[in-house]
Amino acid sequence: METTNEELRELSLLENIENDPDVNQSTLATQLGVAVGTVNWHLKRLIAKGYVKATRAERKKLRYIITPEGIALRARLAVDYVERSFTLYRRVRQRVREHITQIQKSGHNRVRIVGKGDVADICRLTCLELDIAVVSDKSVPVLQVDGFKVTLKMEADV
């Protein structure tokens, strides 16, 4: 079974090829932030599975064309990505709501968020929605963001 990273790379490859069929592997590697060999491996797999065709545009230049099967794959990968993203979003919001319930039960209406990124932003939005002020005061409970994990640290834990 393919990993999420492989599916995401293939989705990105298909989108980039669709936008520019004359794109080369070096440019694709730069756009995806991976090695040219990784792009080559994915392209060979996509070609072998019939999702992409490579035709010679010039002597050494290839042109990549997404087949109808490739368009269907891109659509499926895009839907899967959106579904996984929303599932993650809902899980993070639910976990933050549970932490906020604990914070409110302990008599607090303010919290500090430690961490950065999308998950920290979800924490901020959830706090805003539930009337919990996000402050930098070190004496308030902390929502600690570590990757996709959110933990609560009360004063005694800090």
Short mmCIF file of N, CA and C in Angstrom, two decimals:
data_model
loop_
_atom_site.label_atom_id
_atom_site.label_comp_id
_atom_site.label_asym_id
_atom_site.label_seq_id
_atom_site.Cartn_x
_atom_site.Cartn_y
_atom_site.Cartn_z
N MET A 1 0.84 -1.20 0.00
CA MET A 1 0.00 0.00 0.00
C MET A 1 0.88 1.25 0.00
N GLU A 2 0.50 2.24 -0.76
CA GLU A 2 1.28 3.46 -0.84
C GLU A 2 1.17 4.26 0.44
N THR A 3 2.23 4.96 0.76
CA THR A 3 2.18 5.82 1.92
C THR A 3 1.56 7.15 1.53
N THR A 4 1.16 7.89 2.52
CA THR A 4 0.57 9.21 2.29
C THR A 4 1.56 10.13 1.58
N ASN A 5 2.84 10.08 1.95
CA ASN A 5 3.84 10.93 1.29
C ASN A 5 3.97 10.59 -0.18
N GLU A 6 3.94 9.30 -0.51
CA GLU A 6 4.02 8.91 -1.92
C GLU A 6 2.80 9.41 -2.68
N GLU A 7 1.62 9.25 -2.08
CA GLU A 7 0.40 9.72 -2.73
C GLU A 7 0.43 11.23 -2.92
N LEU A 8 0.91 11.96 -1.92
CA LEU A 8 0.99 13.41 -2.02
C LEU A 8 1.98 13.82 -3.11
N ARG A 9 3.11 13.13 -3.20
CA ARG A 9 4.07 13.43 -4.26
C ARG A 9 3.48 13.16 -5.63
N GLU A 10 2.77 12.03 -5.73
CA GLU A 10 2.18 11.70 -7.03
C GLU A 10 1.10 12.71 -7.40
N LEU A 11 0.31 13.14 -6.43
CA LEU A 11 -0.69 14.18 -6.68
C LEU A 11 -0.01 15.45 -7.17
N SER A 12 1.05 15.86 -6.49
CA SER A 12 1.78 17.07 -6.88
C SER A 12 2.40 16.91 -8.26
N LEU A 13 2.97 15.75 -8.53
CA LEU A 13 3.55 15.51 -9.86
C LEU A 13 2.49 15.62 -10.95
N LEU A 14 1.36 14.97 -10.73
CA LEU A 14 0.29 15.01 -11.73
C LEU A 14 -0.22 16.43 -11.95
N GLU A 15 -0.37 17.19 -10.86
CA GLU A 15 -0.82 18.58 -11.00
C GLU A 15 0.20 19.42 -11.75
N ASN A 16 1.48 19.25 -11.41
CA ASN A 16 2.53 20.03 -12.09
C ASN A 16 2.64 19.66 -13.56
N ILE A 17 2.51 18.37 -13.88
CA ILE A 17 2.56 17.94 -15.28
C ILE A 17 1.35 18.47 -16.04
N GLU A 18 0.20 18.45 -15.39
CA GLU A 18 -1.00 18.97 -16.04
C GLU A 18 -0.85 20.45 -16.36
N ASN A 19 -0.24 21.20 -15.45
CA ASN A 19 -0.03 22.63 -15.66
C ASN A 19 1.01 22.92 -16.73
N ASP A 20 2.03 22.03 -16.84
CA ASP A 20 3.10 22.25 -17.82
C ASP A 20 3.63 20.91 -18.30
N PRO A 21 3.09 20.36 -19.39
CA PRO A 21 3.53 19.06 -19.90
C PRO A 21 5.01 19.04 -20.31
N ASP A 22 5.59 20.21 -20.57
CA ASP A 22 6.99 20.29 -20.98
C ASP A 22 7.96 20.43 -19.80
N VAL A 23 7.44 20.34 -18.58
CA VAL A 23 8.29 20.49 -17.40
C VAL A 23 9.32 19.36 -17.37
N ASN A 24 10.53 19.66 -16.88
CA ASN A 24 11.55 18.61 -16.80
C ASN A 24 11.66 18.09 -15.37
N GLN A 25 12.35 16.98 -15.22
CA GLN A 25 12.44 16.33 -13.92
C GLN A 25 13.17 17.20 -12.89
N SER A 26 14.13 17.96 -13.34
CA SER A 26 14.85 18.84 -12.42
C SER A 26 13.93 19.91 -11.83
N THR A 27 13.11 20.50 -12.68
CA THR A 27 12.15 21.51 -12.21
C THR A 27 11.12 20.87 -11.28
N LEU A 28 10.64 19.69 -11.64
CA LEU A 28 9.68 18.99 -10.78
C LEU A 28 10.30 18.71 -9.40
N ALA A 29 11.56 18.29 -9.40
CA ALA A 29 12.24 17.99 -8.13
C ALA A 29 12.33 19.24 -7.26
N THR A 30 12.65 20.37 -7.87
CA THR A 30 12.72 21.64 -7.13
C THR A 30 11.36 22.02 -6.58
N GLN A 31 10.32 21.89 -7.41
CA GLN A 31 8.96 22.24 -6.97
C GLN A 31 8.48 21.36 -5.82
N LEU A 32 8.88 20.09 -5.83
CA LEU A 32 8.44 19.16 -4.78
C LEU A 32 9.39 19.11 -3.59
N GLY A 33 10.58 19.67 -3.75
CA GLY A 33 11.55 19.64 -2.66
C GLY A 33 12.15 18.26 -2.45
N VAL A 34 12.34 17.52 -3.55
CA VAL A 34 12.92 16.18 -3.47
C VAL A 34 14.04 16.07 -4.50
N ALA A 35 14.75 14.94 -4.46
CA ALA A 35 15.83 14.69 -5.41
C ALA A 35 15.26 14.32 -6.78
N VAL A 36 16.03 14.57 -7.81
CA VAL A 36 15.62 14.23 -9.17
C VAL A 36 15.36 12.72 -9.28
N GLY A 37 16.15 11.93 -8.60
CA GLY A 37 15.96 10.47 -8.61
C GLY A 37 14.59 10.07 -8.07
N THR A 38 14.11 10.79 -7.07
CA THR A 38 12.78 10.51 -6.51
C THR A 38 11.70 10.82 -7.53
N VAL A 39 11.84 11.94 -8.23
CA VAL A 39 10.89 12.30 -9.29
C VAL A 39 10.93 11.23 -10.38
N ASN A 40 12.13 10.83 -10.77
CA ASN A 40 12.29 9.82 -11.81
C ASN A 40 11.60 8.52 -11.41
N TRP A 41 11.77 8.09 -10.19
CA TRP A 41 11.16 6.86 -9.68
C TRP A 41 9.63 6.95 -9.75
N HIS A 42 9.08 8.07 -9.27
CA HIS A 42 7.63 8.25 -9.30
C HIS A 42 7.11 8.30 -10.73
N LEU A 43 7.80 9.02 -11.60
CA LEU A 43 7.36 9.10 -12.99
C LEU A 43 7.38 7.73 -13.66
N LYS A 44 8.42 6.95 -13.42
CA LYS A 44 8.48 5.60 -13.99
C LYS A 44 7.30 4.76 -13.52
N ARG A 45 6.95 4.88 -12.24
CA ARG A 45 5.80 4.14 -11.70
C ARG A 45 4.50 4.60 -12.35
N LEU A 46 4.33 5.92 -12.47
CA LEU A 46 3.11 6.47 -13.07
C LEU A 46 3.00 6.05 -14.55
N ILE A 47 4.12 6.02 -15.23
CA ILE A 47 4.13 5.60 -16.63
C ILE A 47 3.81 4.11 -16.73
N ALA A 48 4.43 3.29 -15.88
CA ALA A 48 4.20 1.84 -15.89
C ALA A 48 2.74 1.50 -15.59
N LYS A 49 2.11 2.29 -14.75
CA LYS A 49 0.70 2.04 -14.39
C LYS A 49 -0.28 2.64 -15.41
N GLY A 50 0.25 3.37 -16.38
CA GLY A 50 -0.60 3.92 -17.43
C GLY A 50 -1.24 5.25 -17.08
N TYR A 51 -0.75 5.94 -16.04
CA TYR A 51 -1.31 7.22 -15.64
C TYR A 51 -0.69 8.40 -16.39
N VAL A 52 0.54 8.20 -16.88
CA VAL A 52 1.27 9.24 -17.59
C VAL A 52 1.93 8.60 -18.81
N LYS A 53 2.00 9.34 -19.90
CA LYS A 53 2.75 8.92 -21.08
C LYS A 53 3.88 9.91 -21.28
N ALA A 54 5.02 9.39 -21.70
CA ALA A 54 6.16 10.24 -22.01
C ALA A 54 6.42 10.15 -23.51
N THR A 55 6.44 11.29 -24.15
CA THR A 55 6.75 11.32 -25.58
C THR A 55 7.96 12.22 -25.79
N ARG A 56 8.67 11.94 -26.85
CA ARG A 56 9.87 12.73 -27.14
C ARG A 56 9.44 14.03 -27.81
N ALA A 57 9.76 15.17 -27.18
CA ALA A 57 9.40 16.48 -27.73
C ALA A 57 10.54 16.99 -28.61
N GLU A 58 11.75 16.81 -28.14
CA GLU A 58 12.94 17.18 -28.89
C GLU A 58 13.94 16.04 -28.71
N ARG A 59 15.14 16.23 -29.18
CA ARG A 59 16.12 15.16 -29.14
C ARG A 59 16.27 14.55 -27.74
N LYS A 60 16.46 15.39 -26.75
CA LYS A 60 16.66 14.88 -25.39
C LYS A 60 15.54 15.28 -24.44
N LYS A 61 14.55 15.97 -24.94
CA LYS A 61 13.50 16.49 -24.08
C LYS A 61 12.26 15.61 -24.17
N LEU A 62 11.68 15.33 -23.01
CA LEU A 62 10.45 14.55 -22.94
C LEU A 62 9.27 15.45 -22.64
N ARG A 63 8.13 15.03 -23.11
CA ARG A 63 6.88 15.72 -22.79
C ARG A 63 6.01 14.70 -22.08
N TYR A 64 5.48 15.09 -20.93
CA TYR A 64 4.66 14.19 -20.14
C TYR A 64 3.19 14.53 -20.35
N ILE A 65 2.40 13.50 -20.61
CA ILE A 65 0.97 13.69 -20.84
C ILE A 65 0.21 12.81 -19.87
N ILE A 66 -0.74 13.40 -19.18
CA ILE A 66 -1.56 12.64 -18.25
C ILE A 66 -2.67 11.94 -19.04
N THR A 67 -2.79 10.65 -18.82
CA THR A 67 -3.82 9.87 -19.50
C THR A 67 -5.16 10.07 -18.78
N PRO A 68 -6.25 9.64 -19.40
CA PRO A 68 -7.54 9.72 -18.69
C PRO A 68 -7.50 8.98 -17.34
N GLU A 69 -6.79 7.85 -17.30
CA GLU A 69 -6.63 7.13 -16.03
C GLU A 69 -5.86 7.98 -15.02
N GLY A 70 -4.88 8.74 -15.52
CA GLY A 70 -4.10 9.63 -14.65
C GLY A 70 -4.94 10.78 -14.11
N ILE A 71 -5.84 11.27 -14.93
CA ILE A 71 -6.75 12.34 -14.47
C ILE A 71 -7.66 11.80 -13.38
N ALA A 72 -8.15 10.57 -13.57
CA ALA A 72 -8.99 9.95 -12.54
C ALA A 72 -8.20 9.72 -11.26
N LEU A 73 -6.93 9.30 -11.39
CA LEU A 73 -6.08 9.11 -10.21
C LEU A 73 -5.87 10.43 -9.48
N ARG A 74 -5.57 11.49 -10.26
CA ARG A 74 -5.36 12.80 -9.63
C ARG A 74 -6.59 13.23 -8.85
N ALA A 75 -7.75 13.03 -9.42
CA ALA A 75 -9.00 13.40 -8.74
C ALA A 75 -9.17 12.59 -7.46
N ARG A 76 -8.91 11.28 -7.53
CA ARG A 76 -9.04 10.43 -6.34
C ARG A 76 -8.04 10.84 -5.26
N LEU A 77 -6.80 11.08 -5.66
CA LEU A 77 -5.77 11.50 -4.70
C LEU A 77 -6.13 12.84 -4.05
N ALA A 78 -6.68 13.76 -4.85
CA ALA A 78 -7.08 15.07 -4.31
C ALA A 78 -8.20 14.91 -3.29
N VAL A 79 -9.19 14.09 -3.62
CA VAL A 79 -10.30 13.85 -2.68
C VAL A 79 -9.79 13.19 -1.40
N ASP A 80 -8.92 12.19 -1.54
CA ASP A 80 -8.35 11.51 -0.37
C ASP A 80 -7.58 12.49 0.51
N TYR A 81 -6.82 13.37 -0.13
CA TYR A 81 -6.04 14.36 0.62
C TYR A 81 -6.96 15.30 1.41
N VAL A 82 -8.00 15.77 0.77
CA VAL A 82 -8.95 16.67 1.44
C VAL A 82 -9.63 15.95 2.60
N GLU A 83 -10.05 14.71 2.38
CA GLU A 83 -10.70 13.94 3.44
C GLU A 83 -9.77 13.73 4.63
N ARG A 84 -8.51 13.37 4.36
CA ARG A 84 -7.54 13.18 5.46
C ARG A 84 -7.31 14.50 6.20
N SER A 85 -7.23 15.60 5.45
CA SER A 85 -7.00 16.90 6.07
C SER A 85 -8.16 17.28 6.99
N PHE A 86 -9.39 17.08 6.52
CA PHE A 86 -10.55 17.40 7.35
C PHE A 86 -10.64 16.49 8.57
N THR A 87 -10.29 15.22 8.40
CA THR A 87 -10.29 14.30 9.54
C THR A 87 -9.29 14.78 10.59
N LEU A 88 -8.11 15.15 10.15
CA LEU A 88 -7.09 15.67 11.07
C LEU A 88 -7.60 16.94 11.75
N TYR A 89 -8.18 17.84 10.99
CA TYR A 89 -8.70 19.10 11.52
C TYR A 89 -9.74 18.82 12.60
N ARG A 90 -10.69 17.91 12.31
CA ARG A 90 -11.73 17.58 13.30
C ARG A 90 -11.15 16.97 14.56
N ARG A 91 -10.18 16.07 14.40
CA ARG A 91 -9.55 15.43 15.57
C ARG A 91 -8.83 16.44 16.45
N VAL A 92 -8.08 17.33 15.82
CA VAL A 92 -7.35 18.35 16.58
C VAL A 92 -8.34 19.26 17.32
N ARG A 93 -9.38 19.71 16.63
CA ARG A 93 -10.39 20.57 17.27
C ARG A 93 -11.06 19.86 18.44
N GLN A 94 -11.39 18.59 18.29
CA GLN A 94 -12.03 17.85 19.37
C GLN A 94 -11.09 17.74 20.57
N ARG A 95 -9.83 17.43 20.30
CA ARG A 95 -8.85 17.31 21.39
C ARG A 95 -8.68 18.67 22.10
N VAL A 96 -8.62 19.75 21.36
CA VAL A 96 -8.47 21.08 21.95
C VAL A 96 -9.72 21.43 22.76
N ARG A 97 -10.89 21.09 22.26
CA ARG A 97 -12.13 21.34 23.01
C ARG A 97 -12.10 20.61 24.36
N GLU A 98 -11.60 19.36 24.33
CA GLU A 98 -11.50 18.60 25.58
C GLU A 98 -10.55 19.30 26.54
N HIS A 99 -9.44 19.78 26.05
CA HIS A 99 -8.48 20.50 26.91
C HIS A 99 -9.10 21.78 27.44
N ILE A 100 -9.83 22.50 26.60
CA ILE A 100 -10.45 23.75 27.03
C ILE A 100 -11.51 23.48 28.11
N THR A 101 -12.22 22.40 27.98
CA THR A 101 -13.19 22.02 29.03
C THR A 101 -12.47 21.85 30.37
N GLN A 102 -11.31 21.18 30.35
CA GLN A 102 -10.51 21.02 31.57
C GLN A 102 -10.04 22.37 32.09
N ILE A 103 -9.61 23.22 31.18
CA ILE A 103 -9.13 24.56 31.57
C ILE A 103 -10.26 25.33 32.24
N GLN A 104 -11.43 25.31 31.64
CA GLN A 104 -12.57 26.04 32.21
C GLN A 104 -13.00 25.45 33.55
N LYS A 105 -12.97 24.14 33.71
CA LYS A 105 -13.33 23.50 34.97
C LYS A 105 -12.36 23.88 36.08
N SER A 106 -11.13 24.18 35.71
CA SER A 106 -10.15 24.57 36.72
C SER A 106 -10.22 26.07 37.02
N GLY A 107 -11.19 26.77 36.38
CA GLY A 107 -11.41 28.18 36.69
C GLY A 107 -10.65 29.16 35.83
N HIS A 108 -10.08 28.71 34.75
CA HIS A 108 -9.31 29.60 33.87
C HIS A 108 -10.13 29.95 32.63
N ASN A 109 -9.82 31.13 32.10
CA ASN A 109 -10.43 31.54 30.83
C ASN A 109 -9.38 32.07 29.86
N ARG A 110 -8.12 31.74 30.16
CA ARG A 110 -7.00 32.14 29.31
C ARG A 110 -6.06 30.95 29.15
N VAL A 111 -5.34 30.95 28.04
CA VAL A 111 -4.41 29.86 27.77
C VAL A 111 -3.23 30.40 26.98
N ARG A 112 -2.12 29.73 27.10
CA ARG A 112 -0.95 30.05 26.28
C ARG A 112 -0.75 28.89 25.31
N ILE A 113 -0.45 29.19 24.07
CA ILE A 113 -0.20 28.15 23.07
C ILE A 113 1.28 28.16 22.73
N VAL A 114 1.91 27.00 22.89
CA VAL A 114 3.33 26.86 22.59
C VAL A 114 3.46 25.93 21.40
N GLY A 115 4.02 26.44 20.34
CA GLY A 115 4.18 25.67 19.11
C GLY A 115 3.75 26.51 17.93
N LYS A 116 4.06 26.03 16.75
CA LYS A 116 3.76 26.78 15.53
C LYS A 116 3.15 25.86 14.50
N GLY A 117 2.61 26.47 13.47
CA GLY A 117 2.10 25.70 12.35
C GLY A 117 0.59 25.63 12.32
N ASP A 118 0.10 24.80 11.42
CA ASP A 118 -1.34 24.67 11.21
C ASP A 118 -2.08 24.19 12.45
N VAL A 119 -1.48 23.24 13.18
CA VAL A 119 -2.15 22.72 14.37
C VAL A 119 -2.26 23.80 15.43
N ALA A 120 -1.24 24.62 15.59
CA ALA A 120 -1.31 25.74 16.54
C ALA A 120 -2.38 26.73 16.11
N ASP A 121 -2.51 26.95 14.81
CA ASP A 121 -3.57 27.84 14.30
C ASP A 121 -4.95 27.27 14.59
N ILE A 122 -5.11 25.96 14.46
CA ILE A 122 -6.39 25.33 14.80
C ILE A 122 -6.69 25.53 16.29
N CYS A 123 -5.66 25.44 17.13
CA CYS A 123 -5.83 25.68 18.57
C CYS A 123 -6.32 27.11 18.81
N ARG A 124 -5.68 28.08 18.15
CA ARG A 124 -6.07 29.48 18.32
C ARG A 124 -7.52 29.71 17.89
N LEU A 125 -7.91 29.17 16.76
CA LEU A 125 -9.28 29.33 16.27
C LEU A 125 -10.29 28.70 17.22
N THR A 126 -9.96 27.54 17.75
CA THR A 126 -10.86 26.86 18.68
C THR A 126 -11.00 27.65 19.97
N CYS A 127 -9.89 28.22 20.46
CA CYS A 127 -9.94 29.06 21.65
C CYS A 127 -10.81 30.29 21.40
N LEU A 128 -10.63 30.92 20.26
CA LEU A 128 -11.42 32.09 19.91
C LEU A 128 -12.91 31.74 19.89
N GLU A 129 -13.23 30.63 19.28
CA GLU A 129 -14.62 30.18 19.19
C GLU A 129 -15.23 29.94 20.58
N LEU A 130 -14.42 29.45 21.52
CA LEU A 130 -14.92 29.09 22.84
C LEU A 130 -14.66 30.17 23.89
N ASP A 131 -14.33 31.37 23.45
CA ASP A 131 -14.11 32.52 24.35
C ASP A 131 -12.97 32.31 25.34
N ILE A 132 -11.92 31.68 24.89
CA ILE A 132 -10.72 31.50 25.71
C ILE A 132 -9.65 32.41 25.12
N ALA A 133 -9.15 33.32 25.93
CA ALA A 133 -8.13 34.27 25.46
C ALA A 133 -6.79 33.56 25.33
N VAL A 134 -6.09 33.81 24.24
CA VAL A 134 -4.75 33.28 24.05
C VAL A 134 -3.78 34.39 24.44
N VAL A 135 -2.96 34.11 25.46
CA VAL A 135 -2.06 35.11 26.02
C VAL A 135 -0.64 34.54 26.10
N SER A 136 0.30 35.39 26.43
CA SER A 136 1.68 34.94 26.58
C SER A 136 2.07 34.80 28.05
N ASP A 137 1.13 35.01 28.95
CA ASP A 137 1.35 34.91 30.40
C ASP A 137 1.76 33.48 30.76
N LYS A 138 2.89 33.35 31.46
CA LYS A 138 3.41 32.01 31.79
C LYS A 138 2.71 31.36 32.97
N SER A 139 1.78 32.08 33.60
CA SER A 139 1.08 31.51 34.76
C SER A 139 -0.22 30.81 34.38
N VAL A 140 -0.58 30.81 33.11
CA VAL A 140 -1.83 30.19 32.66
C VAL A 140 -1.56 28.80 32.10
N PRO A 141 -2.59 27.97 31.96
CA PRO A 141 -2.41 26.66 31.34
C PRO A 141 -1.84 26.79 29.92
N VAL A 142 -1.16 25.73 29.50
CA VAL A 142 -0.48 25.74 28.21
C VAL A 142 -1.02 24.63 27.32
N LEU A 143 -1.34 24.99 26.07
CA LEU A 143 -1.59 23.99 25.04
C LEU A 143 -0.27 23.83 24.29
N GLN A 144 0.35 22.68 24.45
CA GLN A 144 1.65 22.41 23.83
C GLN A 144 1.43 21.67 22.51
N VAL A 145 1.87 22.28 21.42
CA VAL A 145 1.72 21.68 20.09
C VAL A 145 3.05 21.08 19.68
N ASP A 146 3.01 19.79 19.38
CA ASP A 146 4.20 19.07 18.92
C ASP A 146 3.79 18.24 17.71
N GLY A 147 4.02 18.78 16.53
CA GLY A 147 3.56 18.10 15.32
C GLY A 147 2.05 18.14 15.26
N PHE A 148 1.43 16.96 15.25
CA PHE A 148 -0.03 16.87 15.24
C PHE A 148 -0.59 16.63 16.63
N LYS A 149 0.27 16.55 17.61
CA LYS A 149 -0.14 16.25 18.98
C LYS A 149 -0.31 17.54 19.77
N VAL A 150 -1.43 17.62 20.53
CA VAL A 150 -1.68 18.76 21.40
C VAL A 150 -1.88 18.24 22.81
N THR A 151 -1.05 18.71 23.72
CA THR A 151 -1.19 18.31 25.12
C THR A 151 -1.45 19.53 25.99
N LEU A 152 -2.11 19.29 27.11
CA LEU A 152 -2.42 20.35 28.06
C LEU A 152 -1.50 20.26 29.25
N LYS A 153 -0.94 21.40 29.63
CA LYS A 153 -0.09 21.47 30.83
C LYS A 153 -0.70 22.54 31.74
N MET A 154 -1.15 22.10 32.89
CA MET A 154 -1.69 23.04 33.87
C MET A 154 -0.53 23.62 34.67
N GLU A 155 -0.80 24.60 35.55
CA GLU A 155 0.27 25.28 36.29
C GLU A 155 1.18 24.31 37.02
N ALA A 156 0.63 23.28 37.62
CA ALA A 156 1.43 22.33 38.38
C ALA A 156 2.37 21.55 37.47
N ASP A 157 1.97 21.40 36.19
CA ASP A 157 2.77 20.64 35.23
C ASP A 157 3.88 21.48 34.62
N VAL A 158 3.71 22.81 34.62
CA VAL A 158 4.62 23.70 33.89
C VAL A 158 5.93 23.87 34.59
#
